[in-house]
Short mmCIF file of C-alpha atoms in Angstrom, two decimals:
data_model
loop_
_atom_site.label_atom_id
_atom_site.label_comp_id
_atom_site.label_asym_id
_atom_site.label_seq_id
_atom_site.Cartn_x
_atom_site.Cartn_y
_atom_site.Cartn_z
CA MET A 12 139.02 -21.06 121.77
CA THR A 13 139.42 -16.99 121.29
CA ASP A 14 140.74 -14.21 123.06
CA TRP A 15 137.62 -14.34 124.43
CA VAL A 16 136.41 -18.25 124.69
CA TYR A 17 137.70 -19.61 127.34
CA PRO A 18 135.56 -23.76 127.73
CA ALA A 19 136.42 -25.07 131.40
CA GLY A 20 139.62 -26.61 131.88
CA THR A 21 141.22 -23.65 130.07
CA ALA A 22 141.04 -20.72 132.15
CA THR A 23 142.68 -22.87 135.43
CA ASP A 24 145.71 -21.44 137.94
CA GLY A 25 145.45 -24.10 141.17
CA ALA A 26 142.96 -24.16 143.31
CA TRP A 27 140.64 -22.28 140.74
CA GLN A 28 138.72 -23.94 137.76
CA THR A 29 138.77 -20.23 136.39
CA SER A 30 141.40 -17.32 136.52
CA ILE A 31 140.45 -14.42 134.74
CA GLY A 32 141.08 -11.01 134.95
CA ALA A 33 142.51 -10.98 139.11
CA ALA A 34 144.70 -9.34 140.41
CA ASP A 35 146.69 -12.54 140.53
CA SER A 36 145.74 -14.45 137.79
CA GLN A 37 148.35 -16.06 135.96
CA LEU A 38 146.26 -16.02 132.26
CA ASP A 39 146.52 -12.82 130.19
CA VAL A 40 144.37 -11.79 128.28
CA PRO A 41 145.19 -8.54 126.12
CA GLY A 42 143.51 -5.98 125.94
CA TRP A 43 140.93 -7.24 129.11
CA ALA A 44 141.86 -4.18 132.28
CA HIS A 45 138.57 -4.09 134.17
CA THR A 46 136.43 -7.00 135.41
CA GLY A 47 137.08 -10.86 136.50
CA ILE A 48 135.29 -13.62 137.61
CA LYS A 49 137.47 -16.67 139.58
CA ILE A 50 135.30 -20.32 140.24
CA ALA A 51 136.28 -22.00 142.45
CA VAL A 52 134.98 -26.13 143.84
CA LEU A 53 135.73 -27.26 147.96
CA ALA A 54 136.01 -30.22 149.75
CA PRO A 55 134.50 -31.06 152.56
CA GLY A 56 136.07 -29.25 155.15
CA GLU A 57 138.89 -27.39 152.58
CA SER A 58 139.62 -23.56 152.67
CA LEU A 59 140.64 -20.94 149.68
CA SER A 60 141.75 -17.38 150.33
CA MET A 61 142.07 -14.01 148.36
CA PRO A 62 144.90 -12.04 149.77
CA ALA A 63 143.60 -8.03 149.81
CA ALA A 64 144.08 -7.23 146.50
CA ALA A 65 143.59 -3.03 145.47
CA GLU A 66 139.95 -4.92 143.88
CA GLU A 67 136.90 -5.50 145.19
CA ARG A 68 135.29 -8.45 145.15
CA ILE A 69 131.60 -10.66 145.36
CA ILE A 70 131.60 -13.87 146.61
CA VAL A 71 129.00 -15.89 144.75
CA PRO A 72 127.55 -19.78 145.77
CA LEU A 73 126.84 -21.78 142.76
CA GLN A 74 126.07 -25.06 145.34
CA GLY A 75 126.25 -25.44 148.09
CA ALA A 76 127.29 -23.20 151.50
CA PHE A 77 129.93 -21.13 152.55
CA THR A 78 131.40 -19.41 155.41
CA ALA A 79 133.18 -16.45 154.47
CA ALA A 80 136.48 -14.65 156.37
CA VAL A 81 137.08 -11.39 156.77
CA ASP A 82 138.84 -9.40 159.20
CA GLY A 83 138.48 -12.37 161.79
CA GLN A 84 134.34 -11.92 161.70
CA ASP A 85 132.63 -15.03 159.86
CA HIS A 86 130.09 -14.55 157.35
CA GLU A 87 127.66 -17.09 156.98
CA LEU A 88 126.39 -17.67 153.54
CA ALA A 89 122.93 -20.25 153.28
CA GLY A 90 124.03 -21.04 149.55
CA ARG A 91 122.11 -22.95 146.80
CA PRO A 92 121.59 -26.65 146.20
CA SER A 93 121.70 -25.02 142.91
CA VAL A 94 122.19 -22.12 140.86
CA PHE A 95 118.65 -22.95 139.12
CA SER A 96 117.24 -22.67 142.56
CA GLY A 97 116.79 -18.01 142.90
CA PRO A 98 118.95 -15.21 144.76
CA SER A 99 121.94 -16.87 147.04
CA ASP A 100 123.49 -14.96 149.88
CA VAL A 101 126.83 -13.43 148.71
CA LEU A 102 129.86 -10.91 149.72
CA TYR A 103 131.35 -8.08 149.13
CA THR A 104 134.38 -7.48 150.15
CA GLY A 105 135.85 -3.80 149.41
CA ILE A 106 139.41 -2.90 148.40
CA ASP A 107 142.75 -4.83 150.26
CA THR A 108 140.42 -6.96 151.92
CA ALA A 109 141.73 -10.26 152.38
CA VAL A 110 139.21 -12.97 152.27
CA THR A 111 139.33 -16.92 153.09
CA VAL A 112 136.34 -18.88 152.09
CA SER A 113 135.25 -22.56 153.28
CA SER A 114 132.96 -24.94 153.17
CA ALA A 115 131.93 -27.84 156.13
CA ALA A 116 129.73 -29.71 152.51
CA GLY A 117 131.82 -28.65 150.13
CA GLY A 118 130.41 -26.77 147.59
CA ARG A 119 131.07 -24.70 144.35
CA PHE A 120 131.64 -20.77 144.03
CA ALA A 121 132.00 -18.12 142.14
CA VAL A 122 133.78 -14.65 143.24
CA ALA A 123 132.86 -11.82 140.81
CA LEU A 124 135.77 -8.61 141.37
CA ALA A 125 137.56 -5.50 139.69
CA PRO A 126 140.10 -3.23 139.73
CA ALA A 127 139.23 -0.52 142.36
CA GLN A 128 139.98 2.46 144.23
CA ALA A 129 137.57 3.66 146.31
CA ALA A 130 136.82 1.76 150.05
CA TYR A 131 133.58 0.54 150.40
CA PRO A 132 132.20 -1.79 153.42
CA THR A 133 131.86 -5.80 153.81
CA ARG A 134 128.29 -6.35 152.80
CA LEU A 135 126.74 -9.29 153.07
CA VAL A 136 123.27 -9.37 150.45
CA THR A 137 121.33 -11.93 151.78
CA ALA A 138 118.83 -14.10 149.93
CA ALA A 139 115.56 -12.53 150.86
CA GLN A 140 117.07 -8.77 150.00
CA THR A 141 117.81 -9.80 146.38
CA PRO A 142 115.79 -7.87 144.34
CA VAL A 143 114.45 -10.32 141.89
CA GLU A 144 114.23 -8.80 138.44
CA ILE A 145 111.80 -10.44 135.93
CA ARG A 146 112.67 -9.22 132.30
CA GLY A 147 110.79 -9.87 128.84
CA ALA A 148 108.77 -11.45 127.71
CA GLY A 149 107.26 -14.48 125.99
CA ASN A 150 110.30 -16.56 124.68
CA CYS A 151 112.80 -14.22 126.35
CA SER A 152 110.99 -13.79 129.11
CA ARG A 153 114.29 -14.78 132.03
CA GLN A 154 114.75 -13.85 135.58
CA VAL A 155 117.14 -11.55 137.00
CA HIS A 156 118.68 -11.28 140.58
CA ASN A 157 120.58 -7.89 140.54
CA PHE A 158 122.63 -7.95 143.88
CA GLY A 159 125.47 -6.31 142.41
CA THR A 160 123.51 -3.00 140.91
CA PRO A 161 124.10 0.41 141.54
CA ALA A 162 120.03 0.36 143.17
CA ALA A 163 121.32 -2.51 145.25
CA LEU A 164 124.59 -2.40 146.47
CA GLU A 165 127.47 -0.45 147.72
CA ALA A 166 130.46 -0.52 145.51
CA ASP A 167 133.00 1.53 143.54
CA ARG A 168 133.90 0.24 139.95
CA PHE A 169 131.96 -3.44 139.05
CA ILE A 170 128.16 -3.96 137.76
CA VAL A 171 126.75 -8.17 139.06
CA CYS A 172 124.06 -10.03 138.18
CA GLU A 173 122.96 -13.53 137.48
CA VAL A 174 120.28 -14.65 134.53
CA ILE A 175 118.28 -17.89 135.31
CA THR A 176 116.29 -18.74 131.28
CA PRO A 177 114.36 -21.41 130.87
CA ALA A 178 114.80 -24.08 128.12
CA GLY A 179 114.13 -23.10 124.71
CA ASN A 180 114.15 -18.23 125.31
CA TRP A 181 116.57 -16.05 124.05
CA SER A 182 118.55 -14.12 127.16
CA SER A 183 120.22 -10.70 126.60
CA TYR A 184 117.58 -10.06 124.31
CA PRO A 185 117.94 -7.56 122.45
CA PRO A 186 121.51 -7.71 121.26
CA HIS A 187 122.40 -4.12 122.75
CA LYS A 188 126.67 -2.79 123.52
CA HIS A 189 127.66 -0.87 126.20
CA ASP A 190 130.87 0.60 124.78
CA GLU A 191 130.57 4.20 124.50
CA GLU A 192 131.37 7.00 126.94
CA LYS A 193 127.84 9.01 125.76
CA VAL A 194 124.69 10.15 127.11
CA GLY A 195 122.40 6.77 126.59
CA GLU A 196 125.56 4.96 127.15
CA SER A 197 128.37 3.90 129.76
CA ASN A 198 131.10 2.03 128.18
CA LEU A 199 131.40 -1.40 130.43
CA GLU A 200 133.77 -4.71 129.44
CA GLU A 201 131.13 -7.86 130.51
CA ILE A 202 132.56 -11.07 131.16
CA TYR A 203 129.28 -14.70 131.07
CA TYR A 204 129.97 -16.73 133.34
CA PHE A 205 127.37 -19.54 132.43
CA GLU A 206 126.08 -23.48 133.22
CA THR A 207 123.97 -25.16 131.80
CA ARG A 208 121.16 -28.57 133.44
CA VAL A 209 118.32 -31.55 132.00
CA ALA A 210 115.44 -28.89 132.57
CA LYS A 211 112.88 -30.40 135.46
CA ASP A 212 110.07 -32.64 133.23
CA SER A 213 112.34 -32.56 129.82
CA PRO A 214 112.44 -36.01 128.07
CA ALA A 215 115.75 -35.27 127.88
CA PRO A 216 117.94 -39.30 128.30
CA GLU A 217 120.13 -38.85 131.20
CA THR A 218 123.19 -38.59 128.28
CA SER A 219 122.83 -35.93 127.15
CA ASP A 220 124.32 -32.95 127.16
CA PRO A 221 122.99 -30.01 127.96
CA VAL A 222 124.35 -26.73 125.73
CA GLY A 223 123.75 -23.20 125.22
CA TYR A 224 124.78 -20.82 123.11
CA ALA A 225 125.94 -17.58 123.04
CA ARG A 226 127.08 -14.77 120.56
CA VAL A 227 128.89 -11.42 120.66
CA TYR A 228 129.58 -9.33 117.34
CA ALA A 229 130.84 -6.00 115.79
CA SER A 230 129.60 -2.56 116.90
CA ASP A 231 131.88 -0.62 114.64
CA GLU A 232 134.91 -1.56 113.14
CA ARG A 233 136.88 -3.19 115.96
CA PRO A 234 137.00 -7.01 114.52
CA ILE A 235 134.96 -9.53 116.82
CA ASP A 236 132.69 -12.58 116.27
CA VAL A 237 132.17 -14.78 118.44
CA ASN A 238 128.96 -17.82 118.07
CA VAL A 239 129.96 -20.21 120.57
CA GLU A 240 127.88 -23.23 122.05
CA VAL A 241 128.19 -23.04 125.98
CA ARG A 242 127.89 -24.95 129.11
CA THR A 243 128.73 -25.17 132.69
CA GLY A 244 131.80 -23.77 133.39
CA ASP A 245 132.60 -22.03 130.12
CA VAL A 246 133.12 -17.67 129.87
CA VAL A 247 132.76 -15.92 127.14
CA LEU A 248 134.00 -12.67 127.56
CA VAL A 249 132.34 -9.30 125.65
CA PRO A 250 134.97 -6.24 125.41
CA TYR A 251 132.98 -4.46 122.61
CA GLY A 252 129.97 -4.92 120.17
CA TRP A 253 126.90 -6.17 120.02
CA HIS A 254 126.15 -9.23 122.37
CA GLY A 255 122.90 -11.38 122.65
CA PRO A 256 121.35 -13.36 122.71
CA ALA A 257 122.73 -15.59 125.13
CA MET A 258 120.48 -18.64 124.06
CA ALA A 259 118.36 -22.17 125.96
CA ALA A 260 118.45 -24.91 124.14
CA PRO A 261 115.27 -26.79 124.02
CA GLY A 262 115.12 -29.41 127.30
CA TYR A 263 118.06 -27.43 129.32
CA ASP A 264 118.13 -24.55 130.99
CA LEU A 265 121.11 -22.13 131.24
CA TYR A 266 122.11 -20.43 133.79
CA TYR A 267 124.57 -16.81 133.85
CA LEU A 268 126.60 -14.53 135.77
CA ASN A 269 127.05 -11.51 134.03
CA VAL A 270 130.38 -8.87 135.96
CA MET A 271 130.69 -5.49 134.47
CA ALA A 272 133.17 -2.51 134.97
CA GLY A 273 134.38 0.31 133.19
CA PRO A 274 136.42 3.20 132.78
CA GLY A 275 133.95 5.82 132.85
CA ARG A 276 133.24 8.14 136.09
CA VAL A 277 129.63 6.26 137.18
CA ARG A 278 128.95 2.88 137.46
CA GLU A 279 125.79 2.43 135.74
CA TRP A 280 124.68 0.30 132.92
CA LEU A 281 123.50 2.16 129.88
CA ILE A 282 122.60 0.15 127.39
CA SER A 283 122.04 0.60 123.21
CA ASP A 284 120.54 -1.97 121.43
CA ASP A 285 120.84 -2.39 118.09
CA PRO A 286 119.07 -1.10 115.66
CA HIS A 287 117.62 -4.34 113.29
CA HIS A 288 116.72 -5.89 116.18
CA GLY A 289 115.14 -3.23 119.07
CA TRP A 290 111.67 -3.76 118.05
CA VAL A 291 111.51 -6.66 119.95
CA ARG A 292 110.94 -4.53 123.01
CA GLY A 293 107.64 -3.43 121.86
CA THR A 294 105.91 -7.10 121.68
CA TRP A 295 106.54 -8.07 125.32
CA ASP A 296 103.23 -5.96 126.72
CA GLN A 297 102.04 -8.12 124.40
CA GLU A 298 103.02 -11.53 125.98
CA SER A 299 102.68 -13.31 128.80
CA ILE A 300 105.88 -14.04 130.76
CA ASP A 301 106.83 -17.47 130.57
CA PRO A 302 104.62 -19.09 133.63
CA ARG A 303 108.08 -21.63 134.56
CA LEU A 304 109.30 -18.62 136.10
CA PRO A 305 110.34 -17.22 138.91
CA PHE A 306 112.84 -20.33 139.79
CA THR A 307 112.49 -20.58 143.23
CA SER A 308 113.70 -23.45 146.19
#
């Protein structure tokens, strides 16, 4: 484990299976300031509360259905059987807002968060309202759920989305960066929370170990070198540098939840491609979208 890689179970905090970057997180990541993530599993009838804090949050069901109580109002999140079943209802809560999450049948959920100052109202974004984008082509085809992007959600600091990559495909590709405030690029930290599964119709045996791979490397004189195998529950932090690909191994589908925020004045995702690999975007017009997409329930 490094400061940038947290395998499942290495960032626990009380009831939270993962707690990184939140106002109450016990884990101290040097230099990490703009984003956070929490993951929890609730037993049937169990609940978990987050006190009001100077951070905005999005509650994201990963498996199961939930109720999120905010200011005396219950918001029903229909959820989904798994992250590979297509979009889910999500709930945005602004700064200084306490929230209690419960589940009648039990399940697993994530909280994407960012320290913030400006107040925005609580908002439910349903699965039907979630913009679904098919990005790339050929073996770079992947499905993006843009529920927390500037075009879909009013918020102060963060940009949040999730990506499903079919078995054998490359995602977060070509490698790109967003670590400078300049024309055409914004400075954003980024979190990747991963889940993996055996793909439908895969001949993988029941004893198989679904894996994916993630890559981060230096874009300037600051050293960073992450080349890691990932499984369900693992987190990779990207403080700066080129990142990509996130690779779904043959036979195994790959999911990740992205949380981005930074110190810039404008909330926008502007990137620069690694000039050695950016040419690949020009090939997608000649390729077909992977027929396994979209993933739906």
